[in-house]
Coordinates of C-alpha atoms in Angstrom, one line a residue:
Chain A
X278 CA 27.3 82.2 11.9
X279 CA 25.2 82.2 14.9
X280 CA 22.0 84.3 14.9
X281 CA 23.4 86.2 17.4
X282 CA 26.8 86.4 16.7
X283 CA 25.5 88.0 13.7
X284 CA 23.4 90.3 15.1
X285 CA 26.4 91.4 17.2
X286 CA 29.0 91.9 14.4
X287 CA 26.4 94.2 13.0
X288 CA 25.1 96.8 15.3
X289 CA 29.0 96.9 16.5
X290 CA 29.9 97.6 13.5
X291 CA 26.9 99.4 12.2
X292 CA 27.7 101.7 16.2
X293 CA 30.9 102.3 14.8
X294 CA 30.3 103.4 11.8
X295 CA 27.8 106.3 13.4
X296 CA 30.9 107.5 15.8
X297 CA 32.9 107.6 12.8
X298 CA 30.0 110.5 11.1
X299 CA 29.3 112.1 14.3
X300 CA 33.0 113.0 15.2
X301 CA 32.6 114.4 11.2
X302 CA 29.4 116.3 11.6
X303 CA 31.1 117.6 14.4
X304 CA 34.3 118.8 12.5
X305 CA 31.9 120.3 10.1
X306 CA 30.0 122.1 13.3
X307 CA 27.2 120.5 11.6
X308 CA 24.1 117.8 13.1
X309 CA 24.8 114.2 12.8
X310 CA 21.2 113.3 12.2
X311 CA 21.1 113.8 8.2
X312 CA 24.7 111.4 7.9
X313 CA 22.4 108.9 10.5
X314 CA 19.9 109.2 8.4
X315 CA 21.7 108.6 4.7
X316 CA 24.1 105.4 6.5
X317 CA 20.4 103.9 7.9
X318 CA 18.9 104.0 3.8
X319 CA 22.8 102.3 2.8
X320 CA 22.1 99.6 5.0
X321 CA 18.5 99.0 4.3
X322 CA 16.4 96.9 2.0
X323 CA 17.7 98.2 -1.4
X324 CA 20.2 100.2 0.7
X325 CA 24.2 98.7 -0.4
X326 CA 24.6 96.4 2.3
X327 CA 21.2 95.4 4.0
X328 CA 21.5 94.1 7.5
X329 CA 20.8 90.7 7.7
X330 CA 20.2 90.0 11.7
X331 CA 20.2 92.6 13.7
X332 CA 17.1 95.0 11.9
X333 CA 15.1 93.8 14.7
X334 CA 17.0 94.7 16.8
X335 CA 17.0 98.4 15.2
X336 CA 13.4 98.5 14.9
X337 CA 13.0 98.0 18.9
X338 CA 15.9 100.4 19.8
X339 CA 14.4 103.1 17.6
X340 CA 11.1 103.0 19.7
X341 CA 13.8 103.3 22.4
X342 CA 15.3 106.3 21.5
X343 CA 11.7 107.9 20.6
X344 CA 10.9 107.5 23.4
X345 CA 14.1 109.4 25.4
X346 CA 14.2 111.9 22.7
X347 CA 10.5 112.9 24.3
X348 CA 11.6 112.3 27.1
X349 CA 14.9 114.0 27.1
X350 CA 12.4 117.2 25.3
X351 CA 9.7 117.1 28.6
X352 CA 13.1 117.2 31.4
X353 CA 14.6 120.4 29.8
X354 CA 11.2 122.5 30.6
X355 CA 9.9 123.1 33.7
X356 CA 6.1 123.4 34.0
X357 CA 6.8 126.8 34.7
X358 CA 8.6 127.9 31.5
X359 CA 6.0 126.1 30.1
X360 CA 2.7 128.3 31.5
X361 CA 4.8 131.8 31.0
X362 CA 5.2 130.2 27.1
X363 CA 2.0 129.7 26.9
X364 CA 0.7 133.5 28.1
X365 CA 3.7 135.2 26.5
X366 CA 4.5 133.1 23.3
X367 CA 0.3 132.2 22.6
X368 CA 0.2 134.7 19.1
X369 CA 3.9 134.1 17.6
X370 CA 3.3 130.1 18.1
X371 CA -0.2 130.2 16.4
X372 CA 1.1 132.1 13.8
X373 CA 4.5 129.3 13.3
X374 CA 2.2 126.9 13.3
X375 CA -0.7 128.4 10.8
X376 CA 2.1 129.3 8.4
X377 CA 3.7 126.3 8.0
X378 CA 1.6 123.3 8.9
X379 CA -0.9 124.9 5.9
X380 CA 2.3 124.2 3.5
X381 CA 2.7 120.8 4.1
X382 CA -1.1 120.5 4.0
X383 CA -2.0 121.3 0.9
X384 CA 1.0 120.2 -0.6
X385 CA -0.5 117.1 0.9
X386 CA -4.1 117.5 -1.2
X387 CA -2.0 118.2 -4.1
X388 CA -0.4 115.5 -4.6
X389 CA -3.7 114.0 -4.1
X390 CA -3.5 112.2 -0.4
X391 CA -5.8 110.4 1.9
X392 CA -6.6 112.8 5.1
X393 CA -4.2 110.9 7.8
X394 CA -1.4 111.8 5.4
X395 CA -2.8 115.3 5.0
X396 CA -2.4 115.2 8.8
X397 CA 1.1 114.4 9.0
X398 CA 2.5 115.9 6.4
X399 CA 1.2 119.3 7.8
X400 CA 3.2 118.3 10.8
X401 CA 6.7 117.5 9.0
X402 CA 6.1 121.0 8.0
X403 CA 5.4 122.4 11.2
X404 CA 8.1 121.4 13.3
X405 CA 11.1 123.0 13.5
X406 CA 14.4 120.7 15.0
X407 CA 14.6 121.5 19.0
X408 CA 18.0 120.2 19.6
X409 CA 19.5 120.9 15.7
X410 CA 18.5 124.5 16.4
X411 CA 19.2 124.8 20.3
X412 CA 22.8 123.6 19.0
X413 CA 23.3 126.2 16.0
X414 CA 21.9 128.9 18.9
X415 CA 24.7 127.6 20.5
X416 CA 27.7 127.3 18.6
X417 CA 27.1 130.8 16.7
X418 CA 27.3 132.5 20.2
X419 CA 23.9 133.8 20.2
X420 CA 22.3 132.5 23.8
X421 CA 22.9 136.5 24.8
X422 CA 20.6 137.8 22.0
X423 CA 18.2 139.3 23.0
X424 CA 15.7 137.3 20.1
X425 CA 17.1 134.0 21.8
X426 CA 14.2 134.1 23.8
X427 CA 12.4 134.2 21.3
X428 CA 13.3 131.5 19.1
X429 CA 13.7 128.9 22.4
X430 CA 9.6 130.6 23.3
X431 CA 8.7 129.4 19.7
X432 CA 10.3 125.9 20.2
X433 CA 8.6 125.5 23.7
X434 CA 5.6 126.4 21.7
X435 CA 5.2 123.8 19.3
X436 CA 6.9 120.9 22.1
X437 CA 3.8 121.6 23.4
X438 CA 1.9 122.1 20.2
X439 CA 3.1 118.4 19.6
X440 CA 1.4 116.9 23.0
X441 CA -1.8 117.4 21.5
X442 CA -1.3 117.2 17.6
X443 CA 0.2 113.2 18.0
X444 CA -2.4 111.5 19.6
X445 CA -4.7 113.2 17.0
X446 CA -2.4 112.3 14.2
X447 CA -1.8 108.4 15.6
X448 CA -5.8 108.2 16.2
X449 CA -6.3 109.4 12.4
X450 CA -4.4 106.8 11.1
X451 CA -5.6 103.9 12.9
X452 CA -8.0 105.5 10.6
X453 CA -11.6 103.8 12.5
X454 CA -14.9 105.7 11.2
X455 CA -16.0 109.6 11.1
X456 CA -17.5 109.2 14.0
X457 CA -14.9 106.6 16.2
X458 CA -12.4 108.6 14.5
X459 CA -13.7 111.8 16.9
X460 CA -14.3 109.6 19.6
X461 CA -10.8 107.9 19.4
X462 CA -9.3 111.5 19.5
X463 CA -11.7 113.2 22.0
X464 CA -10.6 110.5 24.2
X465 CA -6.8 111.0 23.6
X466 CA -6.8 114.9 24.1
X467 CA -8.7 114.7 27.4
X468 CA -5.8 111.9 28.3
X469 CA -3.3 114.9 27.3
X470 CA -5.3 117.7 28.7
X471 CA -5.2 115.4 32.3
X472 CA -2.0 114.2 33.0
X473 CA -0.6 117.4 31.9
X474 CA -2.5 119.2 34.3
X475 CA -1.7 115.8 37.0
X476 CA 2.2 117.1 35.8
X477 CA 2.1 120.6 35.8
X478 CA 0.4 120.7 39.3
X479 CA 1.6 117.4 41.3
X480 CA 5.0 117.3 39.2
X481 CA 6.3 117.2 42.7
X482 CA 4.5 114.2 43.7
X483 CA 6.4 112.0 41.7
X484 CA 9.7 113.5 42.0
X485 CA 9.7 112.6 45.3
X486 CA 8.8 109.1 44.2
X487 CA 12.2 108.5 42.2
X488 CA 15.5 108.4 44.4
X489 CA 17.5 111.5 44.3
X490 CA 20.1 110.0 45.7
X491 CA 21.3 107.0 44.4
X492 CA 22.7 107.5 40.3
X493 CA 21.7 103.7 39.5
X494 CA 18.1 103.8 41.3
X495 CA 17.3 106.8 39.6
X496 CA 18.0 106.0 35.9
X497 CA 16.5 102.8 36.0
X498 CA 13.3 104.6 37.5
X499 CA 13.2 107.3 35.2
X500 CA 14.2 105.0 32.5
X501 CA 11.0 102.6 33.7
X502 CA 8.4 104.6 34.9
X503 CA 8.9 106.6 31.0
X504 CA 8.4 103.4 29.4
X505 CA 5.7 102.1 31.3
X506 CA 3.7 105.8 30.7
X507 CA 4.8 105.6 27.3
X508 CA 3.5 102.2 26.7
X509 CA 0.1 102.6 28.6
X510 CA 0.0 105.9 26.3
X511 CA -0.4 103.7 23.1
X512 CA -2.2 101.6 24.8
X513 CA -5.0 104.3 24.9
X514 CA -3.8 105.7 21.2
X515 CA -2.0 108.5 23.0
X516 CA 1.2 108.0 20.9
X517 CA 4.1 106.6 23.1
X518 CA 5.9 110.0 22.6
X519 CA 3.7 111.8 24.0
X520 CA 3.5 109.6 27.2
X521 CA 7.0 110.0 26.8
X522 CA 7.1 113.7 26.5
X523 CA 4.6 113.9 29.7
X524 CA 6.6 112.0 31.6
X525 CA 10.0 114.3 31.6
X526 CA 7.1 117.6 31.4
X527 CA 6.4 115.7 35.3
X528 CA 9.8 115.4 36.8
X529 CA 10.7 119.0 38.2
X530 CA 13.4 120.4 40.1
X531 CA 17.1 118.6 41.2
X532 CA 15.6 115.0 39.9
X533 CA 14.8 116.5 36.5
X534 CA 18.2 117.9 36.2
X535 CA 20.1 114.7 37.6
X536 CA 17.9 112.6 35.3
X537 CA 18.2 114.5 32.4
X538 CA 22.3 114.0 32.6
X539 CA 22.0 110.3 33.1
X540 CA 19.7 109.7 30.3
X541 CA 21.6 111.9 28.3
X542 CA 24.1 109.5 27.3
X543 CA 21.5 107.1 26.9
X544 CA 19.1 108.9 24.5
X545 CA 22.1 109.4 22.3
X546 CA 23.2 106.5 21.5
X547 CA 19.0 104.6 20.9
X548 CA 18.2 108.4 19.0
X549 CA 21.0 107.4 16.8
X550 CA 19.5 104.4 16.5
X551 CA 16.1 105.7 15.6
X552 CA 17.4 107.5 12.9
X553 CA 19.1 104.7 11.4
X554 CA 16.3 102.7 11.8
X555 CA 14.4 105.2 10.1
X556 CA 16.6 105.6 7.1
X557 CA 16.7 101.9 7.0
X558 CA 12.7 101.5 7.1
X559 CA 12.7 103.5 3.6
X560 CA 14.5 102.6 0.0
X561 CA 16.6 104.8 -0.7
X562 CA 14.5 103.7 -4.8
X563 CA 11.7 105.6 -3.4
X564 CA 14.5 108.5 -2.4
X565 CA 14.6 109.4 -6.1
X566 CA 11.1 110.0 -7.4
X567 CA 10.5 112.2 -4.6
X568 CA 13.4 114.1 -4.5
X569 CA 11.5 117.4 -6.7
X570 CA 8.7 117.5 -5.1
X571 CA 10.6 117.4 -1.6
X572 CA 12.8 120.2 -2.8
X573 CA 9.5 122.4 -3.5
X574 CA 8.2 121.9 -0.4
X575 CA 11.6 122.2 1.5
X576 CA 12.2 125.7 -0.4
X577 CA 8.6 126.7 0.7
X578 CA 8.5 126.1 3.7
X579 CA 12.1 127.1 4.7
X580 CA 10.3 130.1 3.5
X581 CA 7.2 130.5 6.0
X582 CA 9.3 129.5 8.4
X583 CA 11.5 132.2 8.1
X584 CA 8.5 134.8 8.0
X585 CA 6.5 133.5 11.1
X586 CA 9.8 133.6 12.8
X587 CA 10.8 136.9 11.4
X588 CA 7.0 138.4 12.4
X589 CA 7.6 136.5 16.2
X590 CA 10.8 138.4 16.3
X591 CA 8.9 141.6 15.2
X592 CA 6.4 140.9 17.9
X593 CA 8.9 140.7 20.7
X594 CA 10.3 144.3 19.7
X595 CA 13.7 143.3 17.6
X596 CA 15.4 145.3 15.5
X597 CA 15.6 143.8 11.6
X598 CA 18.9 142.0 12.1
X599 CA 17.6 139.5 15.2
X600 CA 14.1 139.0 13.3
X601 CA 16.0 137.6 10.0
X602 CA 18.5 136.1 12.7
X603 CA 15.2 134.4 14.5
X604 CA 13.6 133.3 11.0
X605 CA 16.2 131.8 9.6
X606 CA 17.6 129.6 12.8
X607 CA 14.1 127.9 13.1
X608 CA 14.4 126.9 9.2
X609 CA 16.0 123.5 10.1
X610 CA 13.2 120.4 10.5
X611 CA 14.8 117.0 12.1
X612 CA 13.6 114.5 14.5
X613 CA 10.2 115.8 15.1
X614 CA 9.3 115.5 11.6
X615 CA 10.9 111.6 11.2
X616 CA 8.6 111.4 14.5
X617 CA 5.9 111.9 13.1
X618 CA 6.4 110.4 9.9
X619 CA 7.7 107.1 11.3
X620 CA 4.1 107.2 13.0
X621 CA 1.9 107.4 9.5
X622 CA 4.3 105.1 8.0
X623 CA 4.2 102.9 10.3
X624 CA 0.3 102.6 10.7
X625 CA 1.1 102.1 6.8
X626 CA -0.5 105.1 5.1
X627 CA 0.9 106.9 2.0
X628 CA 4.0 104.7 1.4
X629 CA 6.0 107.7 -0.5
X630 CA 5.3 109.9 2.8
X631 CA 8.8 108.5 4.0
X632 CA 11.1 109.0 1.5
X633 CA 9.7 112.7 0.9
X634 CA 9.7 112.6 4.2
X635 CA 13.9 112.0 4.8
X636 CA 14.5 113.7 2.2
X637 CA 13.5 117.0 3.5
X638 CA 14.5 116.6 6.3
X639 CA 17.5 115.5 4.8
X640 CA 17.3 118.8 2.5
X641 CA 16.3 121.5 6.0
X642 CA 18.7 119.8 8.5
X643 CA 21.7 121.0 6.2
X644 CA 20.4 123.7 5.0
X645 CA 19.3 125.4 8.2
X646 CA 21.7 125.6 10.3
X647 CA 23.6 127.6 7.1
X648 CA 21.3 129.7 6.3
X649 CA 21.1 130.8 10.1
X650 CA 24.8 132.2 9.9
X651 CA 23.6 134.1 6.8
X652 CA 23.1 137.1 9.1
X653 CA 26.0 137.2 10.7
X654 CA 27.8 137.7 6.8
X655 CA 29.6 141.8 5.7
X656 CA 27.1 141.8 3.2
X657 CA 23.7 140.6 4.5
X658 CA 24.8 143.1 7.7
X659 CA 25.6 145.9 4.9
X660 CA 21.8 144.7 2.5
X661 CA 20.3 145.5 6.1
X662 CA 21.8 148.3 6.9
X663 CA 20.7 150.0 3.7
X664 CA 17.1 149.0 3.8
X665 CA 16.9 149.7 7.2
X666 CA 18.4 153.8 6.6
X667 CA 15.7 153.7 3.5
X668 CA 12.4 153.7 5.8
X669 CA 12.7 154.3 9.8
X670 CA 11.4 151.2 11.2
X671 CA 10.0 151.6 14.7
X672 CA 10.5 148.5 16.6
X673 CA 7.0 147.3 18.5
X674 CA 7.4 147.2 21.6
X675 CA 4.2 144.0 22.2
X676 CA 5.3 141.5 24.8
Chain B
X121 CA 22.8 150.8 44.8
X122 CA 20.5 150.8 41.9
X123 CA 21.6 148.1 39.3
X124 CA 19.0 146.9 37.1
X125 CA 19.5 143.0 36.6
X126 CA 16.9 141.0 34.0
X127 CA 15.9 137.8 34.3
X128 CA 15.3 135.6 31.2
X129 CA 14.2 132.7 30.9
X130 CA 15.9 130.5 28.0
X131 CA 13.8 127.3 28.2
X132 CA 16.2 124.4 27.5
X133 CA 19.5 125.7 28.1
X134 CA 18.6 128.2 31.8
X135 CA 18.5 131.6 32.7
X136 CA 19.9 135.0 31.0
X137 CA 20.6 137.7 33.8
X138 CA 21.1 140.9 31.6
X139 CA 22.6 144.1 34.0
X140 CA 22.3 147.9 32.2
X141 CA 24.9 150.2 33.2
X142 CA 24.9 153.7 33.4
X143 CA 26.3 153.6 30.7
X144 CA 23.9 152.3 29.1
X145 CA 25.8 149.1 27.9
X146 CA 23.9 145.7 28.5
X147 CA 25.9 142.9 30.5
X148 CA 24.4 139.2 29.6
X149 CA 25.4 136.2 32.2
X150 CA 23.7 133.5 30.6
X151 CA 23.8 130.9 33.5
X152 CA 23.5 127.0 31.8
X153 CA 21.9 124.1 33.8
X154 CA 24.9 122.1 33.3
X155 CA 26.3 125.0 35.7
X156 CA 28.9 126.6 32.6
X157 CA 28.4 131.0 32.0
X158 CA 28.0 132.6 29.3
X159 CA 29.0 136.4 29.5
X160 CA 28.6 138.5 26.9
X161 CA 28.5 142.2 25.6
X162 CA 26.6 143.8 23.5
X163 CA 27.1 145.5 20.3
X164 CA 26.3 149.3 19.4
X165 CA 25.8 148.1 15.8
X166 CA 22.7 146.0 16.4
X167 CA 21.3 145.8 19.9
X168 CA 20.2 142.5 19.7
X169 CA 23.5 140.7 19.0
X170 CA 26.2 140.6 21.3
X171 CA 29.6 141.5 20.3
X172 CA 31.0 138.9 22.4
X173 CA 30.5 135.9 24.2
X174 CA 32.4 134.1 26.5
X175 CA 31.9 130.9 27.7
X176 CA 33.1 130.1 31.6
X177 CA 33.4 127.1 33.6
X178 CA 31.8 127.1 37.0
X179 CA 35.4 128.1 38.6
X180 CA 36.1 130.9 35.7
X181 CA 32.9 132.3 36.3
X182 CA 33.2 132.5 40.8
X183 CA 36.9 133.9 40.0
X184 CA 35.9 136.8 38.1
X185 CA 32.6 137.3 40.3
X186 CA 35.8 137.3 43.4
X187 CA 38.0 139.7 41.0
X188 CA 34.6 142.1 40.2
X189 CA 32.9 141.3 43.9
X190 CA 36.3 142.2 46.1
X191 CA 37.1 145.5 43.6
X192 CA 33.8 147.3 45.0
X193 CA 34.6 146.2 49.0
X194 CA 37.6 147.9 48.5
X195 CA 36.3 150.8 46.4
X196 CA 33.5 151.4 49.1
X197 CA 36.1 150.6 52.1
X198 CA 38.4 153.4 50.9
X199 CA 34.8 155.8 50.0
X200 CA 35.4 156.3 53.5
X201 CA 38.8 157.5 54.0
X202 CA 38.9 160.3 51.7
X203 CA 36.7 162.5 54.4
X204 CA 39.6 162.5 57.3
X205 CA 42.8 165.2 55.6
X206 CA 45.8 164.2 55.6
X207 CA 44.7 160.3 56.5
X208 CA 44.7 157.7 53.6
X209 CA 43.9 154.4 53.3
X210 CA 45.4 151.8 51.0
X211 CA 44.7 148.6 50.1
X212 CA 48.1 146.2 50.0
X213 CA 47.9 142.4 48.3
X214 CA 50.2 140.6 50.5
X215 CA 52.6 139.1 47.8
X216 CA 52.4 135.4 46.8
X217 CA 54.6 133.5 49.6
X218 CA 55.4 136.3 51.6
X219 CA 57.5 135.8 54.8
X220 CA 54.7 136.8 57.0
X221 CA 51.7 134.2 55.4
X222 CA 51.3 131.7 57.6
X223 CA 52.0 134.0 60.6
X224 CA 49.7 136.3 63.2
X225 CA 49.6 140.2 62.2
X226 CA 51.5 140.9 65.6
X227 CA 54.2 139.6 64.3
X228 CA 54.1 142.3 61.6
X229 CA 54.8 144.8 64.2
X230 CA 53.2 146.8 61.5
X231 CA 52.1 149.8 63.8
X232 CA 55.2 150.0 65.7
X233 CA 57.2 150.2 62.6
X234 CA 55.3 152.5 60.2
X235 CA 53.0 154.0 62.7
X236 CA 50.1 153.3 60.1
X237 CA 47.4 151.1 60.8
X238 CA 45.7 148.0 59.5
X239 CA 42.3 148.0 59.5
X240 CA 40.5 145.5 58.0
X241 CA 42.3 142.4 55.7
X242 CA 40.1 141.2 52.6
X243 CA 40.0 137.4 51.9
X244 CA 38.5 136.5 49.0
X245 CA 34.5 137.2 49.5
X246 CA 35.0 138.4 53.6
X247 CA 36.2 140.8 54.7
X248 CA 37.8 140.5 58.8
X249 CA 37.4 144.3 59.7
X250 CA 39.4 145.4 62.9
X251 CA 41.9 142.3 62.9
X252 CA 43.7 141.3 65.6
X253 CA 46.9 140.8 66.1
X254 CA 46.8 136.8 66.7
X255 CA 44.7 136.8 63.2
X256 CA 47.0 134.7 60.7
X257 CA 47.7 135.7 57.5
X258 CA 46.8 134.1 54.4
X259 CA 48.0 133.6 51.0
X260 CA 45.7 136.1 48.9
X261 CA 45.2 138.2 51.9
X262 CA 44.7 142.2 50.8
X263 CA 45.7 144.4 53.8
X264 CA 43.4 147.8 53.9
X265 CA 45.8 149.9 56.2
X266 CA 45.1 153.6 57.5
X267 CA 47.6 156.0 57.7
X268 CA 49.6 159.3 56.5
X269 CA 51.5 159.3 53.1
X270 CA 55.2 157.7 55.0
X271 CA 53.7 155.7 56.8
X272 CA 51.7 153.7 54.5
X273 CA 55.0 153.8 52.0
X274 CA 56.6 152.2 54.9
X275 CA 54.2 149.6 55.4
X276 CA 54.1 149.1 51.7
X277 CA 57.8 148.7 52.0
X278 CA 57.6 146.3 54.7
X279 CA 54.8 144.6 53.5
X280 CA 56.6 143.7 50.1
X281 CA 59.7 142.8 50.9
X282 CA 59.1 141.1 54.1
X283 CA 60.2 141.1 58.1
X284 CA 64.0 142.1 57.8

């Protein structure tokens, strides 16, 4: 069979399978990401049905997927939202980082991993999945809840932190000497600060350059600009993902709104390809030995995430039930953890990281949305009321 | 009218506007970027969570806003009339498919037949104040009339039964 024919058949068949998996996930009300990862595992090296011709397609597609995923994330936030969040939720963001990055880092040190892998695993356990959590909050009808802004602002802080974390990680995984590594990190951070400054201050100029009226031209313009900046960012070791995120933030106003609508279907397609490719590049045989460590890590960091979320809600003056809703809603890890692991694995550090991250994300992303529902159950409410009535709780009114 | 409205950003989704009523209830309107609206009501047991959240499309949201908004204009109008004794005012909806729709107000001969005066027509969010006989009735119009009790009763019959 001709190479291209084979490719079409493989890609087509796989996308159809993903479509069915997506329906199953929607039917039961959970994220499709774990199913995409499993599908990738099944068709990867050592899987049930290894792909023959389309692996390269999925590799390129997965890179586009990361770029679009991050660009969309940036598009969803306005510069004002970022700045006001930075003011009001700094402390909660820092607590969230300390309590969730450190367990990952310590875990990696225990496993005896090299420094770059330690930093990578810290990132994997730190960042919650914005996509999954936004969907869970929406599905559970909690958009009107008072704790929801707390949840969202933590997600914003994490995403903003990633703009600095990812370039540092990419500099580290290149594995230059200490001095050279420090210089690379410094350059990367300087570039991010500069782009962020331009994006926040002069985003309007950029938005004006894009043709708002013509949907086709706007789509091409936004995707083109995003890929170009992502590529240039990669060239100076800032990581393509961060470049794309910054472009998303820089585009503002009605252009951002329209671009988001145009890109969403494209993002859905390539993001699915990205998760599949991550599964493809991980060998299922490697997952079994890391299942236990992954489970331990998941239990530990679901606990720390619930705690840091609880504290953030407490700081915002939310009552006890709302604090639990905040903490438990934040537990799923997803797209960012996979992006981080993908970045580290792509550079060839710590072969165990990819299977560990896959198993870890699978566990938290399945357990998280279930845990998020727990505060709505009758027994949980009864329990909270019982403990709350014993010592009177005074909500702290800090904002 | 000092109604307190709080505006809270929901990054990634849109904004939430809270109206705290005099009785201490919180009604939240979540405006999503997609144009959808969620209407949420607070839960007395758990002040941070909402007891019910209703998703509304753009059209449904504006329909509810219209219903809430027009009754407000009406109650404000009716508050004016209660000062004069023996004189009443009333809002009478023009029934759907009424024979008056599409015809000028003069054709109704309201004042001649009932001695009640039509002082305003509420049309959606707009109010046609002191309408002249040339104003054409539209479907959904609410007629605001002033008159004696008998006059208003007669006008109500006239509007509901159509021209005889």
